[in-house]
Short mmCIF file of C-alpha atoms and ligand atoms in Angstrom, two decimals:
data_model
loop_
_atom_site.label_atom_id
_atom_site.label_comp_id
_atom_site.label_asym_id
_atom_site.label_seq_id
_atom_site.Cartn_x
_atom_site.Cartn_y
_atom_site.Cartn_z
CA GLU J 20 0.00 0.00 0.00
CA ALA J 21 1.32 3.47 -0.73
CA PRO J 22 2.09 5.38 2.44
CA ARG J 23 0.23 8.65 2.49
CA VAL J 24 1.83 11.80 3.73
CA SER J 25 -0.62 13.94 5.66
CA GLY J 26 1.47 17.01 6.30
CA ILE J 27 4.73 18.80 6.97
CA ALA J 28 5.49 19.82 10.54
CA PHE J 29 8.30 21.96 11.85
CA SER J 30 9.69 23.33 15.09
CA ARG J 31 11.82 26.44 15.35
CA ASN J 32 12.17 26.20 19.11
CA GLU J 33 15.01 23.74 18.99
CA ALA J 34 18.69 23.88 19.89
CA LYS J 35 21.00 20.91 19.52
CA ILE J 36 23.68 19.83 21.95
CA THR J 37 26.25 17.19 21.05
CA VAL J 38 28.67 15.41 23.36
CA PRO J 39 31.20 14.01 20.89
CA GLY J 40 33.40 11.03 21.62
CA VAL J 41 31.62 9.52 24.65
CA PRO J 42 32.72 6.05 25.70
CA ASP J 43 30.32 3.37 24.47
CA ARG J 44 29.69 1.55 27.73
CA PRO J 45 26.62 1.07 29.92
CA GLY J 46 25.74 4.06 32.10
CA ILE J 47 26.97 6.83 29.83
CA ALA J 48 23.59 7.75 28.34
CA HIS J 49 22.22 7.99 31.87
CA ALA J 50 25.18 10.09 33.02
CA ILE J 51 24.26 12.68 30.37
CA LEU J 52 20.47 12.65 30.52
CA GLY J 53 20.08 12.18 34.27
CA PRO J 54 21.30 15.67 35.24
CA ILE J 55 19.35 17.24 32.36
CA SER J 56 16.17 15.61 33.59
CA ALA J 57 16.94 16.57 37.20
CA ALA J 58 17.20 20.19 36.06
CA HIS J 59 13.68 19.92 34.59
CA ILE J 60 14.93 20.68 31.08
CA ASN J 61 12.63 19.44 28.34
CA VAL J 62 14.32 17.21 25.79
CA ASP J 63 12.80 16.54 22.37
CA VAL J 64 15.04 14.52 20.06
CA ILE J 65 17.73 12.14 21.33
CA ILE J 66 20.07 10.64 18.74
CA GLN J 67 22.94 8.23 19.18
CA ASN J 68 24.37 6.21 16.35
CA VAL J 69 26.65 3.16 16.50
CA SER J 70 30.10 3.55 18.04
CA GLU J 71 33.47 3.37 16.35
CA ALA J 72 36.60 2.35 18.24
CA GLY J 73 34.55 2.34 21.43
CA LYS J 74 33.33 5.95 21.14
CA THR J 75 30.20 7.58 19.81
CA ASP J 76 28.47 10.98 19.72
CA PHE J 77 25.40 11.70 21.86
CA THR J 78 23.08 14.46 20.66
CA PHE J 79 19.83 15.84 22.02
CA THR J 80 17.67 18.88 21.42
CA VAL J 81 16.21 21.26 23.97
CA GLU J 82 14.04 24.36 23.79
CA ARG J 83 16.04 27.43 22.93
CA SER J 84 15.34 29.03 26.28
CA ASP J 85 17.08 26.09 28.02
CA PHE J 86 20.07 26.02 25.68
CA ALA J 87 22.58 27.92 27.85
CA LYS J 88 21.61 26.07 31.04
CA ALA J 89 21.78 22.68 29.33
CA MET J 90 25.17 23.50 27.79
CA ASP J 91 26.55 24.35 31.26
CA ILE J 92 25.29 21.11 32.74
CA VAL J 93 26.62 19.00 29.91
CA ARG J 94 30.05 20.67 29.81
CA ASP J 95 30.71 19.54 33.38
CA ILE J 96 29.61 15.99 32.62
CA ALA J 97 31.57 15.70 29.37
CA GLN J 98 34.83 16.42 31.12
CA GLY J 99 34.13 13.69 33.66
CA LEU J 100 33.39 11.22 30.85
CA GLY J 101 36.56 11.99 28.93
CA ALA J 102 34.48 13.20 26.00
CA ASP J 103 35.55 15.86 23.53
CA ALA J 104 34.40 19.47 23.82
CA VAL J 105 30.62 19.89 23.87
CA GLN J 106 29.13 21.39 20.70
CA GLY J 107 25.92 23.38 20.60
CA ASP J 108 23.91 25.14 17.91
CA GLU J 109 20.78 27.22 18.42
CA HIS J 110 20.36 28.05 14.76
CA ILE J 111 18.60 24.88 13.71
CA VAL J 112 15.05 23.82 12.98
CA LYS J 113 13.39 20.43 12.90
CA VAL J 114 11.31 19.68 9.80
CA SER J 115 9.18 16.54 9.66
CA VAL J 116 7.16 14.69 7.06
CA VAL J 117 4.13 13.26 8.82
CA GLY J 118 2.44 10.22 7.35
CA VAL J 119 -0.23 7.63 7.91
CA GLY J 120 0.26 3.99 7.16
CA MET J 121 4.01 4.51 6.98
CA ARG J 122 4.77 0.82 7.25
CA SER J 123 8.12 1.65 5.81
CA HIS J 124 10.05 4.87 5.78
CA ALA J 125 12.13 4.07 2.73
CA GLY J 126 9.90 5.55 0.01
CA ILE J 127 8.97 8.67 1.92
CA ALA J 128 12.54 9.17 3.08
CA ALA J 129 13.88 8.82 -0.44
CA THR J 130 11.45 11.50 -1.69
CA MET J 131 12.13 13.76 1.28
CA PHE J 132 15.90 13.49 0.99
CA ALA J 133 15.82 13.95 -2.80
CA SER J 134 13.77 17.13 -2.60
CA LEU J 135 16.00 18.64 0.08
CA ALA J 136 19.08 17.70 -1.98
CA GLN J 137 17.67 19.38 -5.07
CA GLU J 138 17.48 22.62 -3.10
CA ASN J 139 20.99 22.04 -1.76
CA ILE J 140 19.69 21.88 1.82
CA ASN J 141 22.13 19.90 3.93
CA ILE J 142 20.65 17.40 6.41
CA GLN J 143 22.41 17.68 9.80
CA MET J 144 20.51 14.94 11.68
CA ILE J 145 17.86 12.34 10.89
CA SER J 146 15.42 10.64 13.24
CA THR J 147 12.33 8.56 12.47
CA SER J 148 9.20 7.41 14.23
CA GLU J 149 6.18 5.35 13.17
CA ILE J 150 4.36 8.37 11.89
CA LYS J 151 7.10 10.68 10.79
CA ILE J 152 10.58 11.33 9.46
CA SER J 153 12.36 14.31 10.98
CA VAL J 154 15.47 16.11 9.86
CA VAL J 155 17.43 18.92 11.48
CA VAL J 156 18.59 21.63 9.09
CA ASP J 157 20.03 25.14 9.40
CA GLU J 158 17.27 27.56 10.44
CA LYS J 159 17.86 29.66 7.32
CA TYR J 160 16.34 26.85 5.26
CA LEU J 161 13.05 26.58 7.19
CA GLU J 162 10.72 28.21 4.66
CA LEU J 163 12.48 26.70 1.65
CA ALA J 164 12.43 23.23 3.19
CA VAL J 165 8.75 23.37 4.13
CA ARG J 166 7.75 24.72 0.69
CA THR J 167 9.90 22.15 -1.12
CA LEU J 168 8.43 19.29 0.87
CA HIS J 169 4.88 20.52 0.29
CA THR J 170 5.57 20.40 -3.43
CA ALA J 171 7.40 17.07 -3.29
CA PHE J 172 4.44 15.40 -1.59
CA ALA J 173 1.84 17.35 -3.54
CA LEU J 174 0.34 18.84 -0.43
CA HIS J 175 -1.73 21.93 -0.94
CA GLY J 176 -2.51 24.70 1.43
CA GLU J 177 -0.02 26.43 3.61
CA ALA J 178 1.65 25.51 6.85
CA ALA J 179 1.61 28.58 9.08
CA LEU J 180 5.19 29.68 9.01
CA GLU X 27 2.65 16.93 34.42
CA ALA X 28 4.32 13.61 34.96
CA PRO X 29 4.61 11.72 31.69
CA ARG X 30 2.97 8.34 31.96
CA VAL X 31 4.53 5.28 30.45
CA SER X 32 1.91 2.99 28.98
CA GLY X 33 4.06 0.04 27.98
CA ILE X 34 7.24 -1.54 26.70
CA ALA X 35 7.40 -2.50 23.03
CA PHE X 36 10.05 -4.47 21.19
CA SER X 37 10.91 -5.76 17.76
CA ARG X 38 13.14 -8.72 17.08
CA ASN X 39 12.77 -8.49 13.34
CA GLU X 40 15.44 -5.84 12.94
CA ALA X 41 18.89 -5.75 11.39
CA LYS X 42 21.03 -2.64 11.35
CA ILE X 43 23.14 -1.38 8.47
CA THR X 44 25.66 1.42 8.90
CA VAL X 45 27.48 3.34 6.20
CA PRO X 46 30.33 4.92 8.16
CA GLY X 47 32.15 8.04 7.07
CA VAL X 48 29.76 9.40 4.44
CA PRO X 49 30.42 12.94 3.21
CA ASP X 50 28.12 15.45 4.88
CA ARG X 51 26.76 17.18 1.79
CA PRO X 52 23.32 17.45 0.21
CA GLY X 53 22.27 14.41 -1.80
CA ILE X 54 24.06 11.73 0.21
CA ALA X 55 21.08 10.60 2.28
CA HIS X 56 19.10 10.24 -0.93
CA ALA X 57 21.94 8.36 -2.63
CA ILE X 58 21.70 5.72 0.12
CA LEU X 59 17.94 5.50 0.68
CA GLY X 60 16.85 5.93 -2.94
CA PRO X 61 18.09 2.51 -4.13
CA ILE X 62 16.80 0.85 -0.96
CA SER X 63 13.34 2.26 -1.58
CA ALA X 64 13.50 1.33 -5.27
CA ALA X 65 14.20 -2.27 -4.22
CA HIS X 66 11.01 -2.20 -2.12
CA ILE X 67 12.93 -2.87 1.08
CA ASN X 68 11.09 -1.76 4.21
CA VAL X 69 13.07 0.57 6.43
CA ASP X 70 12.17 1.16 10.07
CA VAL X 71 14.66 3.34 11.96
CA ILE X 72 16.91 5.88 10.24
CA ILE X 73 19.58 7.55 12.35
CA GLN X 74 22.16 10.14 11.41
CA ASN X 75 23.95 12.28 13.94
CA VAL X 76 25.95 15.47 13.39
CA SER X 77 29.07 15.30 11.24
CA GLU X 78 32.70 15.72 12.28
CA ALA X 79 35.34 16.93 9.85
CA GLY X 80 32.75 16.77 7.08
CA LYS X 81 31.83 13.10 7.58
CA THR X 82 29.13 11.27 9.46
CA ASP X 83 27.66 7.76 9.83
CA PHE X 84 24.31 6.83 8.29
CA THR X 85 22.44 3.92 9.88
CA PHE X 86 19.08 2.34 9.14
CA THR X 87 17.29 -0.84 10.10
CA VAL X 88 15.53 -3.32 7.85
CA GLU X 89 13.65 -6.55 8.40
CA ARG X 90 15.97 -9.48 8.86
CA SER X 91 14.75 -11.15 5.67
CA ASP X 92 15.95 -8.09 3.68
CA PHE X 93 19.32 -7.82 5.43
CA ALA X 94 21.50 -9.57 2.83
CA LYS X 95 19.84 -7.80 -0.12
CA ALA X 96 20.10 -4.39 1.56
CA MET X 97 23.76 -4.98 2.43
CA ASP X 98 24.53 -5.77 -1.23
CA ILE X 99 22.81 -2.61 -2.44
CA VAL X 100 24.51 -0.41 0.11
CA ARG X 101 27.99 -1.85 -0.43
CA ASP X 102 27.90 -0.71 -4.05
CA ILE X 103 26.74 2.77 -3.09
CA ALA X 104 29.24 3.21 -0.25
CA GLN X 105 32.18 2.68 -2.58
CA GLY X 106 30.84 5.37 -4.91
CA LEU X 107 30.47 7.79 -2.00
CA GLY X 108 33.98 7.23 -0.71
CA ALA X 109 32.56 5.92 2.56
CA ASP X 110 34.23 3.35 4.77
CA ALA X 111 33.30 -0.34 4.68
CA VAL X 112 29.60 -1.01 5.33
CA GLN X 113 28.84 -2.59 8.69
CA GLY X 114 25.82 -4.77 9.37
CA ASP X 115 24.46 -6.66 12.36
CA GLU X 116 21.43 -8.93 12.42
CA HIS X 117 21.75 -9.78 16.10
CA ILE X 118 20.01 -6.73 17.47
CA VAL X 119 16.60 -5.89 18.85
CA LYS X 120 14.75 -2.63 19.26
CA VAL X 121 13.23 -1.99 22.68
CA SER X 122 10.96 1.01 23.24
CA VAL X 123 9.34 2.74 26.18
CA VAL X 124 5.94 3.95 25.02
CA GLY X 125 4.35 6.89 26.79
CA VAL X 126 1.47 9.27 26.72
CA GLY X 127 1.83 12.96 27.36
CA MET X 128 5.58 12.68 26.90
CA ARG X 129 6.03 16.42 26.54
CA SER X 130 9.65 15.81 27.30
CA HIS X 131 11.75 12.74 26.95
CA ALA X 132 14.30 13.69 29.59
CA GLY X 133 12.71 12.08 32.65
CA ILE X 134 11.66 8.89 30.95
CA ALA X 135 14.98 8.62 29.13
CA ALA X 136 16.91 9.06 32.36
CA THR X 137 14.95 6.25 34.02
CA MET X 138 15.21 4.02 30.97
CA PHE X 139 18.94 4.54 30.56
CA ALA X 140 19.59 4.10 34.29
CA SER X 141 17.77 0.79 34.46
CA LEU X 142 19.56 -0.59 31.40
CA ALA X 143 22.89 0.57 32.86
CA GLN X 144 22.17 -1.20 36.16
CA GLU X 145 21.86 -4.44 34.22
CA ASN X 146 25.00 -3.63 32.26
CA ILE X 147 23.06 -3.58 28.97
CA ASN X 148 24.93 -1.45 26.47
CA ILE X 149 22.86 0.91 24.32
CA GLN X 150 23.99 0.75 20.66
CA MET X 151 21.60 3.34 19.18
CA ILE X 152 18.96 5.76 20.46
CA SER X 153 16.03 7.28 18.61
CA THR X 154 13.00 9.15 19.94
CA SER X 155 9.53 10.09 18.81
CA GLU X 156 6.63 11.96 20.39
CA ILE X 157 5.29 8.83 21.97
CA LYS X 158 8.33 6.71 22.55
CA ILE X 159 12.03 6.29 23.22
CA SER X 160 13.69 3.43 21.37
CA VAL X 161 17.07 1.85 21.89
CA VAL X 162 18.88 -0.84 19.91
CA VAL X 163 20.63 -3.45 22.02
CA ASP X 164 22.22 -6.87 21.45
CA GLU X 165 19.48 -9.46 20.91
CA LYS X 166 20.77 -11.50 23.84
CA TYR X 167 19.48 -8.79 26.18
CA LEU X 168 15.89 -8.74 24.89
CA GLU X 169 14.17 -10.51 27.79
CA LEU X 170 16.34 -8.87 30.44
CA ALA X 171 15.80 -5.40 28.95
CA VAL X 172 12.02 -5.80 28.71
CA ARG X 173 11.76 -7.20 32.25
CA THR X 174 14.03 -4.50 33.67
CA LEU X 175 12.03 -1.74 32.00
CA HIS X 176 8.74 -3.20 33.21
CA THR X 177 10.09 -3.00 36.75
CA ALA X 178 11.63 0.44 36.29
CA PHE X 179 8.32 1.89 35.17
CA ALA X 180 6.23 -0.23 37.56
CA LEU X 181 4.30 -1.82 34.74
CA HIS X 182 2.59 -5.04 35.62
CA GLY X 183 1.53 -7.84 33.42
CA GLU X 184 3.69 -9.41 30.78
CA ALA X 185 4.69 -8.42 27.31
CA ALA X 186 4.43 -11.49 25.11
CA LEU X 187 8.05 -12.39 24.52
C1 LIG Z 223 26.88 5.76 24.59
C2 LIG Z 223 25.91 5.19 25.55
O1 LIG Z 223 24.64 5.04 24.97
C3 LIG Z 223 26.31 3.86 26.15
N1 LIG Z 223 26.40 2.84 25.13
C4 LIG Z 223 25.28 3.48 27.20
O2 LIG Z 223 24.77 2.43 27.17
O3 LIG Z 223 24.95 4.28 28.03
C1 LIG Z 224 24.89 12.83 5.40
C2 LIG Z 224 23.70 13.32 4.62
O1 LIG Z 224 22.56 13.40 5.44
C3 LIG Z 224 23.88 14.66 3.97
N1 LIG Z 224 24.10 15.70 4.95
C4 LIG Z 224 22.65 14.96 3.13
O2 LIG Z 224 22.08 15.98 3.25
O3 LIG Z 224 22.25 14.14 2.36
#
């Protein structure tokens, strides 16, 4: 069955924080997220990919108003973990293709990635769920990305930008 | 409001494929997923974290029955992209904490990661959505992870393993 895309969603209120080069052993993910949770900081996306040579990068997004506080908390932790210097970026947005019946992401992802590539919009992060595929891109591409995806999936009407 | 966890979900029918060291420029994500979609291979999770020195790792999961076919397709592409050797692993499972009202993942993630760490279960990948937090772990930890998370979130009754 052809998955149907029902809309394009986006969030400007995102800032990403990356702890690069964390050791890939049990307890590390908790060491990073525990203090963030204890500080009542809302976390949206959490991304960790496979490790290489026993290290991996741990990235999460917070609301922009929590960015400075979260960076402070994570800088202390990173040192204790022997990670590399914490990286942060407030100038990002999350853009998502929302679907129904997305039994598989492959077709929708291929269309989404192709249309962003045609506009030379670089994808910084990718995360999927049952009902959507989200990418993080530079905030300067928000309108272009949303318009391009509306066209790519033949969606009419306007998202309120 | 305290996010409520409604259950623990898992999927054994997963195999992960990683293309390490892909160039971080527009068009690359499509170059990898396009041929996979064209081959009608179902894709579940797609994870890409931030790049370092212009390269990043691109990982996705497929059904185990598609693993060999997907690996063949991706090996050809990886060479063309100048990526490192493709890595694959069929011996993984995806375990997810499913919640309602998860305005923020931080608290649930902290509990989830802490309980897996206490059992010395290493987290290979992390991916989140509005309603759940998913981790990829070695398949040998499936039962232990599900039981541990049931206890951690005080869920009673049994998931059908
Ligand atoms: C990197 C981090 O996820 C580690 N593997 C852990 O289990 O906590
Ligand atoms: C790595 C890959 O995501 C690349 N940044 C792209 O936009 O396709």
